[in-house]
Each structure stands twice: as C-alpha cells, then as structure tokens.
Tab-separated table of C-alpha atoms in Angstrom:
chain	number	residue	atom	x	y	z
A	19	UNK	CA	107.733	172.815	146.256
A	20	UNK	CA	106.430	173.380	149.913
A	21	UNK	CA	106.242	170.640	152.384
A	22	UNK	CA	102.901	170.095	152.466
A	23	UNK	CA	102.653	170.263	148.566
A	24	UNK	CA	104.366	167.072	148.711
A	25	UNK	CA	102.734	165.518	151.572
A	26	UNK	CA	99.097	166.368	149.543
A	27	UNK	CA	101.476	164.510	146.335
A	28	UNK	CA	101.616	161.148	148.288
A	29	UNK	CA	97.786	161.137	148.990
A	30	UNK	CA	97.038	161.083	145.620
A	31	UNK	CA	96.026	158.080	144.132
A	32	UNK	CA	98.457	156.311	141.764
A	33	UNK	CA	98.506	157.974	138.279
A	34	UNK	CA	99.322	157.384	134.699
A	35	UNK	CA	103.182	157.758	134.377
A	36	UNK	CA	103.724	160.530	131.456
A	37	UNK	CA	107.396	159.620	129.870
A	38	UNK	CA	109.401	162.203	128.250
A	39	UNK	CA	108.807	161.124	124.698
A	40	UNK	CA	105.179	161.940	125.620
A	41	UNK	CA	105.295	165.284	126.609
A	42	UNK	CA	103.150	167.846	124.647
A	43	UNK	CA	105.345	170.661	126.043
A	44	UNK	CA	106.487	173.337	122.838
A	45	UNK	CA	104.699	170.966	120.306
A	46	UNK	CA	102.223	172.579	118.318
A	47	UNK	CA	101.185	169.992	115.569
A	48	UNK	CA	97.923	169.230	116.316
A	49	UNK	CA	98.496	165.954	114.875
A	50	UNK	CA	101.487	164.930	116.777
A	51	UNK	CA	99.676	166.171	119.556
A	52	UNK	CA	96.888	163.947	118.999
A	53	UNK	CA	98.796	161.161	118.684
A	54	UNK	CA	100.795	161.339	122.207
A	55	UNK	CA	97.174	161.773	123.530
A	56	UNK	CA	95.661	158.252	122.287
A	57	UNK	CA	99.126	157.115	123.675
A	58	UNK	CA	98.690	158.094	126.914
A	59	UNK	CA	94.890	157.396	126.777
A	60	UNK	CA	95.719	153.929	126.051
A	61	UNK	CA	98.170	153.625	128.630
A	62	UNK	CA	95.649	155.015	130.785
A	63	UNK	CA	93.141	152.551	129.982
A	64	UNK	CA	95.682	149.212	130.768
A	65	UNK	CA	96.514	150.786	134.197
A	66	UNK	CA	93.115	150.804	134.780
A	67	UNK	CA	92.047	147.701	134.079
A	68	UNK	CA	95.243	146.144	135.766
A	69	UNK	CA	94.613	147.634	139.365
A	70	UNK	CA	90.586	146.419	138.648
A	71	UNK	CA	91.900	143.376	138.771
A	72	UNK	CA	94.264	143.005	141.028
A	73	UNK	CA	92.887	145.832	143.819
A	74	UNK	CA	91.701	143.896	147.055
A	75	UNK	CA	87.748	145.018	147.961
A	76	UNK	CA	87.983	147.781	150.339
A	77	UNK	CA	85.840	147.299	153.557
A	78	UNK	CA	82.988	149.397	153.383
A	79	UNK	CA	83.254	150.223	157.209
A	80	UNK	CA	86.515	152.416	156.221
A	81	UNK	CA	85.433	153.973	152.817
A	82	UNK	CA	83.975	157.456	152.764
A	83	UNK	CA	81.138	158.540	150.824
A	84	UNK	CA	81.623	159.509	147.207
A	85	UNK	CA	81.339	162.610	148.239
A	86	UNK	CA	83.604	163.140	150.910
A	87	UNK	CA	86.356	161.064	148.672
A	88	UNK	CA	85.565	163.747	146.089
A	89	UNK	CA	86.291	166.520	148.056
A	90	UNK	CA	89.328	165.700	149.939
A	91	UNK	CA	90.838	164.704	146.330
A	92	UNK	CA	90.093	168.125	144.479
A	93	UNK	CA	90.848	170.118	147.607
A	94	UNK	CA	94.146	168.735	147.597
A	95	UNK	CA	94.974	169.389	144.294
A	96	UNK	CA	94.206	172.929	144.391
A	97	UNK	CA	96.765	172.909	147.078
A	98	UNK	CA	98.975	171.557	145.392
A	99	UNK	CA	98.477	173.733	142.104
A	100	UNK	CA	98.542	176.742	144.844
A	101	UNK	CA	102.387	175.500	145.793
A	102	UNK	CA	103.788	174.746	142.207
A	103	UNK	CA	106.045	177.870	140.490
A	104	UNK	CA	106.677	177.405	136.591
A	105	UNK	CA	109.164	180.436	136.325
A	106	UNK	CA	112.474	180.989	137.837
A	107	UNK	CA	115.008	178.330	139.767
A	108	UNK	CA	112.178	176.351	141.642
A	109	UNK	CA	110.350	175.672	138.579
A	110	UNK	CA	112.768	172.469	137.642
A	111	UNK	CA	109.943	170.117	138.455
A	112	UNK	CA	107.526	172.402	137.489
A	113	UNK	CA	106.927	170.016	134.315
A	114	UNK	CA	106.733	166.319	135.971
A	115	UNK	CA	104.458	168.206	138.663
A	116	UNK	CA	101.607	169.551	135.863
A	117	UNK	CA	101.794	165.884	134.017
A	118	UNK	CA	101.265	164.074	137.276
A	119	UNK	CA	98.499	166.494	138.084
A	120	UNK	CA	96.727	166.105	134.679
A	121	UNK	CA	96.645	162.368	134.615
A	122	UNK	CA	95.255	162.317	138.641
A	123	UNK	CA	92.159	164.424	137.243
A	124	UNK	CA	92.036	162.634	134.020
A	125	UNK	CA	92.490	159.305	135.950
A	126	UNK	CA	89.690	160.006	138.808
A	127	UNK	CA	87.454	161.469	136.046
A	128	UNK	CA	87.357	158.204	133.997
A	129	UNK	CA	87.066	156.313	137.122
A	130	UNK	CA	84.350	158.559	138.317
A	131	UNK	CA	86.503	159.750	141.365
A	132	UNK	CA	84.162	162.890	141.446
A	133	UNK	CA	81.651	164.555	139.513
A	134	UNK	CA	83.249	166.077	136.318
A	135	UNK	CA	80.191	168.822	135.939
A	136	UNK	CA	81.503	170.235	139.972
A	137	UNK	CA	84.930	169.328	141.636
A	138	UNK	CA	86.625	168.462	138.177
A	139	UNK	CA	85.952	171.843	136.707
A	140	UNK	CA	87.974	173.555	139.359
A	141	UNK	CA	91.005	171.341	139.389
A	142	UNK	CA	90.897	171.552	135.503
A	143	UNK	CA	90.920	175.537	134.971
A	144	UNK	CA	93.527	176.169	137.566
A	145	UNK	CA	95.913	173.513	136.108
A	146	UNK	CA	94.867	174.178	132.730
A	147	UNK	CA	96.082	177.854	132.919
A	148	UNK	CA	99.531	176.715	134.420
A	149	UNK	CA	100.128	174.597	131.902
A	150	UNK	CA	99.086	177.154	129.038
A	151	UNK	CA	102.046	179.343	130.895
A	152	UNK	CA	104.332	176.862	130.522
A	153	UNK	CA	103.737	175.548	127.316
A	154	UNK	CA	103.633	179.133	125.684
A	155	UNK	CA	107.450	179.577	127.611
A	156	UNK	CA	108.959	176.418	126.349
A	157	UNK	CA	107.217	177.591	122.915
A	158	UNK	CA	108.947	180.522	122.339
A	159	UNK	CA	111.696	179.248	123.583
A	160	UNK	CA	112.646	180.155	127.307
A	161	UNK	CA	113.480	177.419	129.928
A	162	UNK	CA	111.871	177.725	133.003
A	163	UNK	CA	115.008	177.836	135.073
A	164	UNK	CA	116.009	181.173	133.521
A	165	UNK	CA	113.466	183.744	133.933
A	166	UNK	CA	115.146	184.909	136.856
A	167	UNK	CA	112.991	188.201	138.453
A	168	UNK	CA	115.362	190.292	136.708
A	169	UNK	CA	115.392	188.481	133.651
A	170	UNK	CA	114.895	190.137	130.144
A	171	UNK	CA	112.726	189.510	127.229
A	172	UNK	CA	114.805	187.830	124.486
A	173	UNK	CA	112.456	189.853	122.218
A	174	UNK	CA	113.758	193.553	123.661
A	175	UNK	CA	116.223	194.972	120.799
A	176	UNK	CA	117.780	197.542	123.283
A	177	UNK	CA	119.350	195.038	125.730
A	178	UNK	CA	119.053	191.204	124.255
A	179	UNK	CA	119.412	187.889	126.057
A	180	UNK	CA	119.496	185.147	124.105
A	181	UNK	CA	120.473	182.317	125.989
A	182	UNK	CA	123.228	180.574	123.277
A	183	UNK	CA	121.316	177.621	122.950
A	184	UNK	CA	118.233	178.894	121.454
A	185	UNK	CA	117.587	180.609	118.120
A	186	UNK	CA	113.785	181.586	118.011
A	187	UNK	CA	112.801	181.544	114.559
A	188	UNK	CA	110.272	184.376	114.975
A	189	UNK	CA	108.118	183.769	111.385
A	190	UNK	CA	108.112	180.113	113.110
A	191	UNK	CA	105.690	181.014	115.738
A	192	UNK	CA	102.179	180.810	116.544
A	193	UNK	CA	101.088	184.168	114.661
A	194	UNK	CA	99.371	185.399	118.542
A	195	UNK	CA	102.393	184.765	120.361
A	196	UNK	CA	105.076	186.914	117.689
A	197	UNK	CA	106.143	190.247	119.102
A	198	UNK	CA	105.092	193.747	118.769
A	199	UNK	CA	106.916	196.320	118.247
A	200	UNK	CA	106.336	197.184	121.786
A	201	UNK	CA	107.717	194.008	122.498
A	202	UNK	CA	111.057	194.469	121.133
A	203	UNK	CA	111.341	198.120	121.999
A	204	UNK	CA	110.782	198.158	125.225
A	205	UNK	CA	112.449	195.846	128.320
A	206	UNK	CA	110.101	193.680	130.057
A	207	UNK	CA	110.316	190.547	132.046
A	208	UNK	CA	109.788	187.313	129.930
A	209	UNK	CA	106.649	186.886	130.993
A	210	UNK	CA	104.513	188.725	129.485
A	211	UNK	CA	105.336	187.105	126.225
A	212	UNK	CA	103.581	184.107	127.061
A	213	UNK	CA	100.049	185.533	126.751
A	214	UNK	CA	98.551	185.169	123.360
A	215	UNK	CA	97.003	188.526	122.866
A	216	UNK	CA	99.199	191.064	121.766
A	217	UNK	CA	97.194	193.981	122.636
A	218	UNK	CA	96.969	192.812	126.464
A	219	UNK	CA	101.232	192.218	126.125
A	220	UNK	CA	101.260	195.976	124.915
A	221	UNK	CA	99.533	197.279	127.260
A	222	UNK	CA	100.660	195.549	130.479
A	223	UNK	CA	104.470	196.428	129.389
A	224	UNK	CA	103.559	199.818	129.115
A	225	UNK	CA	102.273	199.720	132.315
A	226	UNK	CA	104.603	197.713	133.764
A	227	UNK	CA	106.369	200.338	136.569
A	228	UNK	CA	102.611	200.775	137.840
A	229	UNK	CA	101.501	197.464	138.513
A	230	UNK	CA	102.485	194.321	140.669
A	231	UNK	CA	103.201	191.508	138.182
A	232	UNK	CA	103.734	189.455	140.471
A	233	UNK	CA	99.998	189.745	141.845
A	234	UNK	CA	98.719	189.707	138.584
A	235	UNK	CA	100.044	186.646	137.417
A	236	UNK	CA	98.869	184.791	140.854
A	237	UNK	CA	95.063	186.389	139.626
A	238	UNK	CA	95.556	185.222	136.266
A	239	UNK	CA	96.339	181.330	137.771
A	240	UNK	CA	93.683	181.769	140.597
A	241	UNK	CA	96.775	181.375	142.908
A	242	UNK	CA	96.032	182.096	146.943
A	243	UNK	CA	92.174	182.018	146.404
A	244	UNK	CA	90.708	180.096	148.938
A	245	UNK	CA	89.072	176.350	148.188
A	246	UNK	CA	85.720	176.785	147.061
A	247	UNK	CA	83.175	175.274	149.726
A	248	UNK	CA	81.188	172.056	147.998
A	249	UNK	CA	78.298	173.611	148.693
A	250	UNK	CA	78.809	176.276	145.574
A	251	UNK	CA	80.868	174.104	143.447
A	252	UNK	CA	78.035	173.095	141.034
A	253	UNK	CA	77.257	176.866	140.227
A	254	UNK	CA	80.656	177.479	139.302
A	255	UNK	CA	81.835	179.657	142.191
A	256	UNK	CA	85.644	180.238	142.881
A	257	UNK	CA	86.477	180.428	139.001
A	258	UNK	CA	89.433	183.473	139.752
A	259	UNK	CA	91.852	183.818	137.360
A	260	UNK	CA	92.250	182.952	133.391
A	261	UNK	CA	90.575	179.851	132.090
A	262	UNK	CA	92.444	177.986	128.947
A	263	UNK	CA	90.105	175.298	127.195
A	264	UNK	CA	92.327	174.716	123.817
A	265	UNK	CA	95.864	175.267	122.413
A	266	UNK	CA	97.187	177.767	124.777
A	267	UNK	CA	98.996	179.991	121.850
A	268	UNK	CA	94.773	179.519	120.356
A	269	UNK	CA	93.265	182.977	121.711
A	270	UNK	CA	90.492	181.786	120.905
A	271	UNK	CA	90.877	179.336	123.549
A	272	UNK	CA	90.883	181.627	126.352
A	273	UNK	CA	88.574	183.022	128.487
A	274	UNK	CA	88.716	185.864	131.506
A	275	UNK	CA	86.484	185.193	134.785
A	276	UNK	CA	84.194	187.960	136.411
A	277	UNK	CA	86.822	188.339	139.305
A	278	UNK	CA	89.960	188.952	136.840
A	279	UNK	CA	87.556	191.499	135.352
A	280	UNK	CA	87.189	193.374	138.478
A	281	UNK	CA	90.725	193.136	138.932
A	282	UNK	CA	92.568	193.366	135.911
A	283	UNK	CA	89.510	194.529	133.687
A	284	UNK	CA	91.782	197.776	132.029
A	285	UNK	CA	94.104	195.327	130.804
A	286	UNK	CA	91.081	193.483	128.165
A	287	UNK	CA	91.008	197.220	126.316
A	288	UNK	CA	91.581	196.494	122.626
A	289	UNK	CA	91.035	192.741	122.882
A	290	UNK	CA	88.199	192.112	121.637
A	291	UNK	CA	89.166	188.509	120.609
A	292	UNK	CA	89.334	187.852	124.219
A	293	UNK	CA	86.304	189.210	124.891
A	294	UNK	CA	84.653	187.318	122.289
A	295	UNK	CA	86.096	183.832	123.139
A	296	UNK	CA	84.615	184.837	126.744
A	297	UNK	CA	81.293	185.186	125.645
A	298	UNK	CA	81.738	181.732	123.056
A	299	UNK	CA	82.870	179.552	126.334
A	300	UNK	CA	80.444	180.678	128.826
A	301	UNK	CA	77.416	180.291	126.103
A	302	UNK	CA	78.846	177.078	125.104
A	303	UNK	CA	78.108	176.245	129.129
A	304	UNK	CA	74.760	177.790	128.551
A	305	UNK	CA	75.973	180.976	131.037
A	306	UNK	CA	75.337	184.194	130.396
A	307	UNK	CA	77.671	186.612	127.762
A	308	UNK	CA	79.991	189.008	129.763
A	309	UNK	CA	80.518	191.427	126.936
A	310	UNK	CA	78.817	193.267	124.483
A	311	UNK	CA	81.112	193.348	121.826
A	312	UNK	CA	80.797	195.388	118.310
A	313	UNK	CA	82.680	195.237	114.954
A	314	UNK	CA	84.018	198.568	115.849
A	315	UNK	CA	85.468	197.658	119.746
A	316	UNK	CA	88.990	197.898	118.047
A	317	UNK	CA	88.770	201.735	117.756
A	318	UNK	CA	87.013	201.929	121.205
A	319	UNK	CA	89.532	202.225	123.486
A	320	UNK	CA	89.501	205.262	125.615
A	321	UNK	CA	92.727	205.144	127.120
A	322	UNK	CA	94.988	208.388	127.869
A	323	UNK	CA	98.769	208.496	127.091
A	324	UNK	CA	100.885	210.826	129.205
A	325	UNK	CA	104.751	210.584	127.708
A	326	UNK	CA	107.476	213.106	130.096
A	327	UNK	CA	110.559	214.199	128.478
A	328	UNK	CA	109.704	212.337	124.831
A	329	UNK	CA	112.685	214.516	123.094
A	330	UNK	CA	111.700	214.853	119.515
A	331	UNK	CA	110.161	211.621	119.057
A	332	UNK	CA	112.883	208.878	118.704
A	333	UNK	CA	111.511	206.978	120.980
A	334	UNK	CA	107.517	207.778	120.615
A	335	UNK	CA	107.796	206.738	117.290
A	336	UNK	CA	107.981	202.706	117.351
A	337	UNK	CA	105.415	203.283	120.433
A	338	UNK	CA	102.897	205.247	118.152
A	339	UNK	CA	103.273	202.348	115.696
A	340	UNK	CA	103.005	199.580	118.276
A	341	UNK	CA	99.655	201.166	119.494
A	342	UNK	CA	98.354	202.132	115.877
A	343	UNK	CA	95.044	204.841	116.557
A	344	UNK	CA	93.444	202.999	119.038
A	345	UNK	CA	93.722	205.206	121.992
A	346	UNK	CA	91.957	208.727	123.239
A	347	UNK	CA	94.848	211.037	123.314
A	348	UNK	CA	98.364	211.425	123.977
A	349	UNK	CA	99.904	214.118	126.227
A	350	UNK	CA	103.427	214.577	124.456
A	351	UNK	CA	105.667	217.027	126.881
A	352	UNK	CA	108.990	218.688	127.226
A	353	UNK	CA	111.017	221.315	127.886
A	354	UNK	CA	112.189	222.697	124.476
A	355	UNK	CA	109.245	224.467	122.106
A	356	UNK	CA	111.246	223.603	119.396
A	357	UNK	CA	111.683	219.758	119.976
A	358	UNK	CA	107.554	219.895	120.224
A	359	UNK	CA	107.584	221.435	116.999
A	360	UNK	CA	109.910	218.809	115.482
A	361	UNK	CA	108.103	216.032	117.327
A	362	UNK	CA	104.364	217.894	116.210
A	363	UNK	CA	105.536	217.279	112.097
A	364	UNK	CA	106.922	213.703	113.084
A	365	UNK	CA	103.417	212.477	114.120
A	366	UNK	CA	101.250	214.108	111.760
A	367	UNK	CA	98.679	211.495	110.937
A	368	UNK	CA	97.892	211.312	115.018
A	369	UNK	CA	97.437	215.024	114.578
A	370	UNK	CA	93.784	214.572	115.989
A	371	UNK	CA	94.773	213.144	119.557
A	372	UNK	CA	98.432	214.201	119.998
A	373	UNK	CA	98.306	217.233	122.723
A	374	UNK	CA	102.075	219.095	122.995
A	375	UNK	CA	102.817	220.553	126.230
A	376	UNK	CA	106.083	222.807	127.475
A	377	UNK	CA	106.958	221.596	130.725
A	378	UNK	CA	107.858	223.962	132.902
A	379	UNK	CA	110.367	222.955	135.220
C-alpha cells in the first residue's frame, strides 16, 4: 500500500477490531453470515460505549464543524480505497485493509460521524465493490496472492492451474458464479470469473485482446476518479464504477452507474438481469430507471461475430454453444471451400446468421 495510504490509515479514528474467526470472506450461508454480523455489531456497540465513557471532552476551540470532520474522514477513505490492490502479490493485506475500512464507516455512521444519506454513500459503494471482488475470488477459490498478470483461469480446460491446495467443487457454487463453456474453453485471466453474470464473463473474454482490463476493472471499482466536491455529494454525483448492495455472487445485488455505461455500456448486452437490478436499486432510492427492459432483451443482442481461420469448426463449436442464438451474425472465414462446407453442415441450426467467406490470401 502507498505511503500516504497509510499515513490517511493512522488518521482514522479507532475502529472495531474484525478477528479472523469473524471474517465473512468465501462464506455464503446467509445464516452464518448473520451471525458473525450481530457479533461484530455487538462488539461494536461495547467499544462504543467504553470510549463514551472514558473519552476526555474535547475543547470546542479545536473541534471542526460536523461538517468539515465529515469531509476530511470520507475523503480520506476514498484515498485510501484508491491505494488498496486485492489481486496479485500486494494484495496480502488486501483483507485486514477492507475489514478495517468497513468498521471505520460502520463505526462513524452509528456515531453520526457524517451524514449517511451524502458522504457515507460514497465510501460505501467504492468499498462495497472491492469487497464483492474479493469475496467472489476467495469463493471460487483463488488466493489473492496468485493471480499474478499472467495468471490463468483454473476454469480454462486447454491449459489448467489448479493451485494443489484447492479442489473447486464446481456444482458447489453460487449457480451465477459457475463457468460457461466459454469459460473453460478459452484462457483468460482469473478475473473475470469473479463477476456474477455470465453473459458479461462471455463476452469480455471474447473480447479480451481488444480491451484494457486493467482500465476496466479500475472503472468497475471507481478507482482514480477524483473526490467528489461536498457540494454535489447529496445528489449522488461521483458514483463511477459498479455498485454491490447484497451478496456479491447475488446478481441481483448489483447495479451499473451512468458513467460505467458510457464506458463499458457494450459489455451489459445480454444481461438483462443486470439491467433489471439497475433499475430495482435506483427506484428503490426513488431515482429514475436507466433501462427499458422487455421479456424478449435476451434475443436482442445485435452483436457481430467475425471468426479468421475457424478450420472446420472444432473450435467454433463450444463457442456457438457458449453464446446460444443471441447474437446478429457470424462471419465464419477461411481459406479452404471445402472446410466451409464441412463447417456450413456442422452449424446447421445457426443457418440463419452464419455468413461463410473464402479468404483470399
């Protein structure tokens, strides 16, 4: 973690201590879950009272407005959130760092630190998607440590690598986090996996030697965005990246901001769960719906395939049947007529958007 992430670590006021028996990392019972809450909740609450009672008064020559307080606190801890890593070799405190960060905003919440309806809601939706990250890796299995930036999906049949130590029991898993066929066909970084729509997985793995991950996963955390000014806080302004309110391996739980849309919108194509969950969240806020979204949205997707060299299918096949119809076409090519003819029997029932094409080269 960066220097200054730690400096902005010792101005924060002291927090709940979260042991290791009490972590909700990888555990999906919703009733074990609930119980380590009222743990820590009533830990929470002794703290509390303790330091009320034994806290000197502080001058009132020295103490800043409620305001001020408020917004050196929050602006902090998006600095901090900005500095933390949850993948690869500097993410070994990645998990302390997100507990001590969730019990500061739970802690000045309860204590009325700041207004929960402005500065909370920013601290909460950044951390919240880290943590959904890193509770979906631990989930399925990865340690943090691992994913390397050339590290592979355990998932991928072609080139596996299971770490020895772990044996994902795949029927075990949250049904939105299991793999496609996608998944295990073709290599990708680890990742991907941890997002709980497997249309969005699909599609950003095919698409993977076009885009930068790397940027896309800072938009998805609202990483690098700059602190929101106080002035706007209260209308919501700043919201960057992808907001988790529940379970993070609950899609239903998710929802995508206006500037991800403009961003990343091509990657929400077949998802209409997202979309909907979107629309749930911000009415539940009493916003206004982002989406129009129909019972027929899974068919809509317009999207062009353009495979070079695809042979006489082998490989088109599991992709075909990872994708199912929902697409606009697909440009098969190569350089042999009669591999097209082979491959044009092969995918029959797509018959009405497969286009075969000699290459001439």
């Amino acid at each position: 973690m960066q220097a200054t992430a730690r400096t902005d670590f010792q101005h924060l006021p002291r927090v709940l201590q979260v042991e290791d028996e009490d972590s909700w990392f990888g555990i999906t019972d919703p009733k074990i879950r609930r119980r380590l809450q009222n743990r820590l909740n009533q830990r929470e609450r002794r703290s509390y009272l303790r330091s009320q009672g034994s806290s000197p008064p502080i001058s009132s020559s020295k103490q800043l407005g409620p305001g001020a307080e408020s917004a050196n606190h929050i602006d902090r801890i998006l600095r901090i959130l900005d500095a933390i890593h949850i993948l690869g070799p500097a993410a070994i405190n990645a998990a302390a760092a997100l507990k001590q960060l969730e019990s500061a905003i739970v802690f000045g919440a309860r204590c009325n630190a700041w207004s929960p309806a402005a500065d909370l809601r920013l601290g909460v939706t950044r951390l919240n998607v880290l943590r959904a990250l890193h509770t979906n890796l631990e989930v399925l299995g990865y340690r943090p440590s691992d994913i390397e930036d050339d590290a592979q999906s355990t998932f991928t049949v072609e080139r596996p690598s299971r770490h020895p130590d772990r044996d994902i029991i795949e029927a075990k898993l949250p049904s939105a986090l299991r793999p496609t066929v996608i998944q295990r066909t073709i290599p990708h970084h680890p990742w991907l996996d941890l997002i709980p729509f497997p249309c969005m997985r699909d599609t950003l793995i095919l698409a993977q030697d076009f885009i930068d991950d790397g940027q896309l996963c800072q938009d998805m955390s609202g990483r690098g965005s700059p602190v929101v000014q106080k002035s706007n806080r209260d209308a919501g302004i700043g919201e960057t990246g992808i907001l988790v309110w529940k379970d993070p391996w609950d899609p239903s739980g998710w929802e995508v901001t206006q500037v991800f849309i403009q961003r990343w919108g091509w990657t929400l194509r077949n998802c209409p769960e997202l979309l909907r969950s979107t629309n749930a969240w911000r009415r539940y806020r009493g916003e206004r719906p982002l989406f129009t979204v129909s019972e027929n949205d899974m068919e809509s997707v317009h999207a062009r395939i353009l495979e070079i060299g695809a042979g006489t299918g082998g490989a088109t096949d599991p992709v075909l049947e990872g994708i199912g119809t929902p697409f606009s076409s697909y440009t098969y090519t190569d350089v042999s007529v009669g591999f097209l003819e082979k491959a044009s029997r092969l995918f029959k029932e797509y018959s009405n958007k497969m286009i075969y094409q000699v290459l001439d080269i």
